Amino acid sequence: MKPILTDSYKRKIDYLRLSITDRCNLRCIYCMPEKGIQLIDRKEILTFEEIIKIVQILTELGIKKIRITGGEPLVRDDFLKLIKEIKKIKGIEDISLTTNGILLSKYLSELYELSVKRINISLDSLDPVKYREITRGGKISEVLKAVSNAVNTGFISIKINTVITDMLDSKDILKFINLTLNNPVDIRFIEMMPVASPGSIECSNTGSIINKDIAKLKNNTENSVKEIFSIMGKTGKYHKVKKHTGYGPAVYYKIEGSKGNIGFIFNDKNYCSYCNRIRLTPKGMVKLCLFSERELDLKRKIRSKASMEEIKTDLKNFVKTKPENRECGRNFNNGDIIKISNFMSQIGG
Ligand code: SAM
Ligand code: SF4
């Protein structure tokens, strides 16, 4: 019988979000403070060998799909070598990548050869000035080149993740929608999660706009979503896509005749009942939910030479404690900021 990792709510866990670094070459306003964050000491970051060993163990327990993320995964020197090695692990069926796209172009053909056929690229505005502002310095031409090269290379899934900020205006929305008309690219408009790491709520200088006015943020999102639908309607006839490939929580729409789809990810939808994922942070902590404070320290286990059997037992027991719902004790919708123990870039978004 095939190994299956299940939690106590009978959810089958077969998807790992693997964050390979906390380093990043951008400083997106909703994700990182302008001056960056206290970086994890290099000695504390999982080595190449440790990552492979953990993925091997997880695969033997039933993990089949892996999304490589970060921080910015492409700034880790051995990221291609890691993917090459992960690909060799028996049981891995799908390797995908989430990146800001800045360094992506030069790796596309190798990624394609390695069967990384699903790429999510984060791009919050198509306006170069706004993009630079949101990312605090990013050069949009690099990302656009990557998107266009990815289309030409033939990746089966290219998704653009667009977090809704107050800089998203109708011009931008139209450009994003037009992108889906002629390109096999999906755009996903993502409601910003009102998350903040400890200390950042008190500190007005984190750069995190969410700290300032949650109600305003909620309002902006609602207005933007209304505007997106209005522009979709003016662009063409659209319908909801019933079945969409992918494992994520997005709801998709398609404008008739378009090659790509337009998706939405909202905070107030409860995706937990079919959540199939766990996360591994660069420090080697397994997390069962982005909003859970509880972690299983696999690095310590691996470094203390615990046996494979012991690690597997610990993992199985830990997964049984996966919370039924967001274990943060707070509700996204009542204006709370959700405190998480680390910045998103340290956990892996
Ligand atoms: N650096 C890569 C990137 O930007 O794609 C991978 C890591 S990043 C943390 C993963 C995703 O998390 C990005 O699409 C980013 O927009 C998203 N993200 C970060 N902070 C967020 C927030 N507060 N709300 C919603 N999405 C967020
Ligand atoms: Fe870096 Fe991604 Fe966070 Fe932007 S969202 S700062 S690119 S980790």
Short mmCIF file of C-alpha atoms and ligand atoms in Angstrom, two decimals:
data_model
loop_
_atom_site.label_atom_id
_atom_site.label_comp_id
_atom_site.label_asym_id
_atom_site.label_seq_id
_atom_site.Cartn_x
_atom_site.Cartn_y
_atom_site.Cartn_z
CA MET A 1 0.00 0.00 0.00
CA LYS A 2 1.19 3.50 -0.83
CA PRO A 3 2.24 5.62 2.16
CA ILE A 4 -0.23 8.34 2.98
CA LEU A 5 0.28 11.15 5.41
CA THR A 6 -3.10 12.09 6.85
CA ASP A 7 -4.15 14.41 9.62
CA SER A 8 -6.88 13.85 12.17
CA TYR A 9 -9.48 15.41 9.86
CA LYS A 10 -8.74 12.82 7.15
CA ARG A 11 -7.01 15.35 4.94
CA LYS A 12 -4.38 13.72 2.80
CA ILE A 13 -1.11 15.64 3.00
CA ASP A 14 0.83 15.30 -0.23
CA TYR A 15 2.06 18.83 -0.93
CA LEU A 16 5.15 20.48 0.48
CA ARG A 17 5.98 24.16 0.27
CA LEU A 18 9.73 24.11 0.48
CA SER A 19 11.30 27.42 1.36
CA ILE A 20 15.00 27.19 0.58
CA THR A 21 16.13 30.63 1.72
CA ASP A 22 15.05 33.69 3.67
CA ARG A 23 17.20 35.91 1.44
CA CYS A 24 15.57 38.11 -1.19
CA ASN A 25 16.67 40.58 -3.84
CA LEU A 26 13.48 42.68 -3.41
CA ARG A 27 11.77 44.36 -0.48
CA CYS A 28 8.05 44.25 -1.29
CA ILE A 29 6.20 46.70 0.91
CA TYR A 30 3.75 44.14 2.30
CA CYS A 31 6.35 41.47 2.88
CA MET A 32 9.58 42.99 4.15
CA PRO A 33 10.80 46.09 5.89
CA GLU A 34 12.75 48.51 3.74
CA LYS A 35 16.03 47.76 5.45
CA GLY A 36 15.49 44.05 5.19
CA ILE A 37 15.13 41.65 8.07
CA GLN A 38 17.50 40.05 10.51
CA LEU A 39 18.77 37.27 8.29
CA ILE A 40 18.96 33.73 9.55
CA ASP A 41 22.52 32.77 10.40
CA ARG A 42 23.89 30.67 7.53
CA LYS A 43 24.73 27.83 9.93
CA GLU A 44 21.05 27.65 10.83
CA ILE A 45 19.88 27.28 7.24
CA LEU A 46 19.38 23.75 6.00
CA THR A 47 22.23 22.54 3.83
CA PHE A 48 21.76 20.96 0.41
CA GLU A 49 22.19 17.48 1.88
CA GLU A 50 19.77 18.15 4.74
CA ILE A 51 17.07 19.40 2.38
CA ILE A 52 17.43 16.34 0.19
CA LYS A 53 17.31 14.03 3.19
CA ILE A 54 14.15 15.67 4.52
CA VAL A 55 12.46 15.63 1.13
CA GLN A 56 13.39 11.96 0.80
CA ILE A 57 11.77 11.17 4.16
CA LEU A 58 8.67 13.22 3.37
CA THR A 59 8.30 11.54 0.01
CA GLU A 60 8.44 8.15 1.64
CA LEU A 61 5.55 9.34 3.81
CA GLY A 62 3.46 10.43 0.84
CA ILE A 63 4.53 13.91 -0.29
CA LYS A 64 4.28 14.00 -4.08
CA LYS A 65 4.18 17.65 -5.01
CA ILE A 66 6.73 20.25 -4.06
CA ARG A 67 6.68 23.99 -4.59
CA ILE A 68 10.05 25.66 -4.17
CA THR A 69 9.77 29.10 -2.63
CA GLY A 70 11.51 31.51 -0.28
CA GLY A 71 12.54 34.37 0.30
CA GLU A 72 13.59 34.43 -3.29
CA PRO A 73 14.54 30.86 -4.19
CA LEU A 74 16.66 31.90 -7.16
CA VAL A 75 19.14 33.76 -4.97
CA ARG A 76 20.22 30.49 -3.38
CA ASP A 77 23.34 29.39 -5.33
CA ASP A 78 22.50 25.70 -5.41
CA PHE A 79 18.80 26.01 -6.22
CA LEU A 80 19.09 24.28 -9.61
CA LYS A 81 21.23 21.53 -8.13
CA LEU A 82 18.58 21.09 -5.45
CA ILE A 83 15.80 20.77 -8.00
CA LYS A 84 17.89 18.31 -10.01
CA GLU A 85 18.37 16.14 -6.93
CA ILE A 86 14.74 16.42 -5.79
CA LYS A 87 13.63 15.34 -9.24
CA LYS A 88 15.55 12.08 -8.81
CA ILE A 89 13.64 11.20 -5.64
CA LYS A 90 11.19 8.39 -6.29
CA GLY A 91 7.62 9.47 -5.67
CA ILE A 92 7.96 13.13 -6.61
CA GLU A 93 5.36 13.82 -9.27
CA ASP A 94 5.37 17.58 -9.53
CA ILE A 95 7.95 20.27 -8.84
CA SER A 96 6.91 23.90 -9.16
CA LEU A 97 8.43 27.25 -8.34
CA THR A 98 7.32 30.58 -6.91
CA THR A 99 9.64 33.46 -7.77
CA ASN A 100 9.69 37.20 -8.14
CA GLY A 101 11.01 36.61 -11.65
CA ILE A 102 13.93 39.02 -11.49
CA LEU A 103 16.56 36.32 -12.09
CA LEU A 104 14.29 33.86 -13.84
CA SER A 105 15.08 34.36 -17.53
CA LYS A 106 18.50 32.79 -17.51
CA TYR A 107 17.30 29.64 -15.76
CA LEU A 108 14.16 28.97 -17.81
CA SER A 109 15.54 26.39 -20.21
CA GLU A 110 17.22 24.43 -17.42
CA LEU A 111 14.05 24.53 -15.35
CA TYR A 112 12.08 23.30 -18.32
CA GLU A 113 14.54 20.47 -18.89
CA LEU A 114 14.14 19.56 -15.24
CA SER A 115 10.38 19.25 -15.74
CA VAL A 116 9.56 22.24 -13.57
CA LYS A 117 6.55 23.05 -15.68
CA ARG A 118 4.63 25.24 -13.25
CA ILE A 119 5.94 28.65 -12.42
CA ASN A 120 4.29 31.35 -10.34
CA ILE A 121 5.71 34.80 -10.85
CA SER A 122 4.91 37.62 -8.48
CA LEU A 123 4.11 40.88 -10.20
CA ASP A 124 1.91 43.43 -8.48
CA SER A 125 1.85 46.14 -11.14
CA LEU A 126 2.61 46.41 -14.83
CA ASP A 127 3.64 50.01 -14.44
CA PRO A 128 7.45 50.24 -14.10
CA VAL A 129 7.34 53.10 -11.61
CA LYS A 130 4.72 51.51 -9.39
CA TYR A 131 6.46 48.17 -9.61
CA ARG A 132 9.69 49.79 -8.46
CA GLU A 133 7.81 51.43 -5.61
CA ILE A 134 6.05 48.26 -4.45
CA THR A 135 9.18 46.13 -4.64
CA ARG A 136 11.43 48.99 -3.50
CA GLY A 137 13.79 48.89 -6.42
CA GLY A 138 12.70 46.04 -8.73
CA LYS A 139 13.24 46.39 -12.46
CA ILE A 140 10.04 45.31 -14.19
CA SER A 141 11.74 44.73 -17.55
CA GLU A 142 13.50 41.68 -16.07
CA VAL A 143 10.21 40.18 -14.91
CA LEU A 144 8.38 40.89 -18.16
CA LYS A 145 11.25 39.32 -20.10
CA ALA A 146 10.94 36.24 -17.88
CA VAL A 147 7.17 36.02 -18.41
CA SER A 148 7.52 36.27 -22.17
CA ASN A 149 10.43 33.80 -22.29
CA ALA A 150 8.48 31.39 -20.10
CA VAL A 151 5.56 31.53 -22.54
CA ASN A 152 7.90 30.88 -25.46
CA THR A 153 9.63 28.04 -23.64
CA GLY A 154 6.29 26.26 -23.25
CA PHE A 155 5.71 25.90 -19.53
CA ILE A 156 2.35 24.26 -18.91
CA SER A 157 1.38 26.65 -16.16
CA ILE A 158 2.49 30.22 -15.81
CA LYS A 159 0.68 32.16 -13.13
CA ILE A 160 1.17 35.76 -12.23
CA ASN A 161 0.50 36.47 -8.57
CA THR A 162 -0.76 39.99 -8.10
CA VAL A 163 -1.28 41.09 -4.53
CA ILE A 164 -3.93 43.79 -4.43
CA THR A 165 -2.35 46.95 -3.10
CA ASP A 166 -3.76 50.46 -3.18
CA MET A 167 -1.53 51.07 -6.19
CA LEU A 168 -3.56 48.75 -8.39
CA ASP A 169 -5.59 51.03 -10.64
CA SER A 170 -7.86 50.53 -13.65
CA LYS A 171 -5.02 50.97 -16.14
CA ASP A 172 -3.08 48.22 -14.48
CA ILE A 173 -6.11 45.95 -14.20
CA LEU A 174 -6.82 46.35 -17.90
CA LYS A 175 -3.21 45.53 -18.78
CA PHE A 176 -3.30 42.42 -16.59
CA ILE A 177 -6.57 41.28 -18.14
CA ASN A 178 -5.27 41.91 -21.65
CA LEU A 179 -2.27 39.77 -20.84
CA THR A 180 -4.59 36.79 -20.39
CA LEU A 181 -6.30 37.40 -23.73
CA ASN A 182 -3.35 36.53 -25.94
CA ASN A 183 -1.08 34.56 -23.65
CA PRO A 184 -1.46 31.23 -21.88
CA VAL A 185 -0.88 33.02 -18.60
CA ASP A 186 -3.19 33.11 -15.58
CA ILE A 187 -3.41 36.20 -13.43
CA ARG A 188 -4.32 35.70 -9.80
CA PHE A 189 -5.43 38.72 -7.87
CA ILE A 190 -4.60 38.01 -4.25
CA GLU A 191 -6.08 39.75 -1.27
CA MET A 192 -3.27 40.91 0.92
CA MET A 193 -3.08 38.95 4.13
CA PRO A 194 -3.05 41.22 7.14
CA VAL A 195 -0.08 39.48 8.64
CA ALA A 196 2.64 41.00 10.71
CA SER A 197 5.52 39.45 12.51
CA PRO A 198 6.12 40.17 16.21
CA GLY A 199 7.30 43.69 16.76
CA SER A 200 6.14 44.97 13.44
CA ILE A 201 2.76 46.13 14.65
CA GLU A 202 4.34 48.40 17.19
CA CYS A 203 6.99 49.55 14.78
CA SER A 204 5.60 51.91 12.18
CA ASN A 205 8.76 51.60 10.18
CA THR A 206 8.43 48.06 8.93
CA GLY A 207 7.21 49.21 5.59
CA SER A 208 4.25 46.96 5.99
CA ILE A 209 1.27 48.97 4.82
CA ILE A 210 -0.99 46.52 6.56
CA ASN A 211 0.11 47.92 9.88
CA LYS A 212 -1.37 51.24 9.17
CA ASP A 213 -4.99 50.73 8.37
CA ILE A 214 -6.59 47.33 8.06
CA ALA A 215 -10.08 48.68 7.41
CA LYS A 216 -8.73 50.76 4.55
CA LEU A 217 -6.96 47.74 3.16
CA LYS A 218 -10.18 45.72 3.19
CA ASN A 219 -12.02 48.54 1.50
CA ASN A 220 -9.39 48.91 -1.20
CA THR A 221 -9.54 45.21 -1.94
CA GLU A 222 -13.31 45.23 -2.29
CA ASN A 223 -13.19 48.23 -4.59
CA SER A 224 -10.40 46.71 -6.66
CA VAL A 225 -12.27 43.44 -7.04
CA LYS A 226 -15.41 45.29 -8.17
CA GLU A 227 -13.30 47.17 -10.67
CA ILE A 228 -11.62 43.99 -11.95
CA PHE A 229 -15.03 42.41 -12.61
CA SER A 230 -16.28 45.57 -14.26
CA ILE A 231 -13.26 45.69 -16.58
CA MET A 232 -13.57 41.97 -17.30
CA GLY A 233 -17.20 42.60 -18.31
CA LYS A 234 -16.22 45.42 -20.61
CA THR A 235 -13.46 43.33 -22.18
CA GLY A 236 -15.66 40.37 -23.08
CA LYS A 237 -18.08 37.73 -21.94
CA TYR A 238 -16.65 35.76 -19.06
CA HIS A 239 -17.58 32.63 -17.16
CA LYS A 240 -16.39 30.82 -14.07
CA VAL A 241 -13.92 28.05 -14.81
CA LYS A 242 -15.29 24.87 -13.27
CA LYS A 243 -12.21 22.72 -13.26
CA HIS A 244 -8.85 24.29 -13.13
CA THR A 245 -5.55 22.49 -13.06
CA GLY A 246 -3.52 23.29 -10.01
CA TYR A 247 -3.77 22.61 -6.34
CA GLY A 248 -4.31 26.09 -5.01
CA PRO A 249 -7.27 27.89 -3.53
CA ALA A 250 -7.94 30.31 -6.41
CA VAL A 251 -11.32 30.70 -8.10
CA TYR A 252 -10.90 31.28 -11.83
CA TYR A 253 -12.80 33.10 -14.57
CA LYS A 254 -12.21 33.13 -18.27
CA ILE A 255 -13.02 35.73 -20.87
CA GLU A 256 -14.36 34.00 -23.96
CA GLY A 257 -11.64 33.34 -26.47
CA SER A 258 -8.82 34.19 -24.10
CA LYS A 259 -5.82 31.94 -23.62
CA GLY A 260 -5.39 32.58 -19.92
CA ASN A 261 -7.62 32.83 -16.86
CA ILE A 262 -8.25 35.41 -14.21
CA GLY A 263 -8.17 34.10 -10.67
CA PHE A 264 -8.92 35.42 -7.21
CA ILE A 265 -7.68 34.38 -3.83
CA PHE A 266 -9.64 35.88 -0.97
CA ASN A 267 -8.84 35.77 2.70
CA ASP A 268 -12.41 35.22 3.82
CA LYS A 269 -12.83 31.98 1.92
CA ASN A 270 -12.08 29.05 4.09
CA TYR A 271 -9.80 26.74 2.18
CA CYS A 272 -8.76 24.82 5.23
CA SER A 273 -11.15 21.92 4.75
CA TYR A 274 -9.21 20.72 1.74
CA CYS A 275 -5.75 21.93 2.69
CA ASN A 276 -3.23 19.31 1.63
CA ARG A 277 -0.04 21.19 2.44
CA ILE A 278 2.71 21.46 4.95
CA ARG A 279 5.69 23.81 4.89
CA LEU A 280 9.38 23.43 5.51
CA THR A 281 11.16 26.64 6.45
CA PRO A 282 14.81 27.39 5.57
CA LYS A 283 15.64 26.72 9.23
CA GLY A 284 14.27 23.21 8.94
CA MET A 285 11.02 23.75 10.80
CA VAL A 286 7.93 21.95 9.59
CA LYS A 287 4.82 24.10 9.79
CA LEU A 288 1.33 22.71 9.40
CA CYS A 289 -0.29 26.06 8.71
CA LEU A 290 1.10 29.46 7.81
CA PHE A 291 -0.68 30.89 10.83
CA SER A 292 0.32 28.27 13.32
CA GLU A 293 3.06 28.97 15.82
CA ARG A 294 3.79 25.31 16.31
CA GLU A 295 6.78 23.86 14.51
CA LEU A 296 8.59 20.56 14.33
CA ASP A 297 12.34 21.09 14.39
CA LEU A 298 13.56 18.63 11.78
CA LYS A 299 16.98 20.22 11.51
CA ARG A 300 17.70 19.36 15.13
CA LYS A 301 16.54 15.80 14.51
CA ILE A 302 18.69 15.45 11.42
CA ARG A 303 21.75 17.06 13.05
CA SER A 304 21.43 14.91 16.13
CA LYS A 305 21.46 11.88 13.86
CA ALA A 306 17.99 10.68 14.80
CA SER A 307 17.03 7.55 12.90
CA MET A 308 14.83 7.76 9.79
CA GLU A 309 12.17 5.76 11.65
CA GLU A 310 12.15 8.17 14.58
CA ILE A 311 11.86 11.17 12.25
CA LYS A 312 9.04 9.53 10.33
CA THR A 313 7.15 8.76 13.52
CA ASP A 314 7.58 12.34 14.74
CA LEU A 315 6.36 13.66 11.42
CA LYS A 316 3.32 11.41 11.33
CA ASN A 317 2.40 12.40 14.89
CA PHE A 318 2.96 16.06 14.17
CA VAL A 319 0.83 16.01 11.05
CA LYS A 320 -2.00 14.49 13.10
CA THR A 321 -2.07 17.80 14.98
CA LYS A 322 -2.67 19.90 11.87
CA PRO A 323 -5.33 22.39 12.91
CA GLU A 324 -8.75 22.10 11.36
CA ASN A 325 -8.79 25.82 10.64
CA ARG A 326 -6.38 28.72 10.78
CA GLU A 327 -4.85 28.33 14.17
CA CYS A 328 -4.35 31.95 14.90
CA GLY A 329 -7.28 32.60 17.14
CA ARG A 330 -8.10 35.60 15.05
CA ASN A 331 -10.31 36.25 12.16
CA PHE A 332 -9.14 37.87 8.97
CA ASN A 333 -12.46 39.52 8.53
CA ASN A 334 -12.92 41.43 11.71
CA GLY A 335 -10.05 43.75 11.08
CA ASP A 336 -7.45 41.91 13.10
CA ILE A 337 -3.85 41.72 12.12
CA ILE A 338 -2.71 38.16 12.26
CA LYS A 339 0.57 37.87 14.09
CA ILE A 340 2.90 35.26 12.70
CA SER A 341 6.16 34.23 14.26
CA ASN A 342 8.27 35.14 11.28
CA PHE A 343 8.14 37.29 8.19
CA MET A 344 6.53 35.64 5.17
CA SER A 345 9.92 35.54 3.48
CA GLN A 346 11.27 33.45 6.36
CA ILE A 347 8.42 30.96 6.28
CA GLY A 348 7.85 30.75 2.55
CA GLY A 349 4.77 32.29 1.01
N1 SAM B 1 10.04 35.77 -3.48
C1 SAM B 1 9.13 34.93 -4.13
C2 SAM B 1 7.98 35.72 -4.70
O1 SAM B 1 7.83 36.88 -4.37
O2 SAM B 1 7.25 35.14 -5.50
C3 SAM B 1 8.62 33.79 -3.26
C4 SAM B 1 8.30 34.10 -1.82
S1 SAM B 1 6.97 35.24 -1.56
C5 SAM B 1 6.89 35.30 0.20
C6 SAM B 1 5.59 34.25 -2.07
C7 SAM B 1 4.32 34.99 -2.32
O3 SAM B 1 3.83 35.49 -1.10
C8 SAM B 1 4.43 36.16 -3.29
O4 SAM B 1 3.55 35.98 -4.37
C9 SAM B 1 4.02 37.35 -2.44
O5 SAM B 1 3.34 38.30 -3.19
C10 SAM B 1 3.15 36.69 -1.39
N2 SAM B 1 3.00 37.48 -0.17
C11 SAM B 1 3.94 37.95 0.67
N3 SAM B 1 3.39 38.65 1.68
C12 SAM B 1 2.05 38.61 1.48
C13 SAM B 1 0.89 39.15 2.16
N4 SAM B 1 1.02 39.83 3.28
N5 SAM B 1 -0.32 38.89 1.66
C14 SAM B 1 -0.48 38.16 0.52
N6 SAM B 1 0.55 37.64 -0.17
C15 SAM B 1 1.79 37.86 0.30
FE1 SF4 B 2 10.96 39.05 -1.64
FE2 SF4 B 2 8.88 37.62 -2.49
FE3 SF4 B 2 8.78 38.95 -0.15
FE4 SF4 B 2 8.78 40.32 -2.39
S1 SF4 B 2 7.21 38.89 -1.74
S2 SF4 B 2 10.05 40.74 -0.58
S3 SF4 B 2 10.06 39.11 -3.68
S4 SF4 B 2 10.09 37.25 -0.62
#
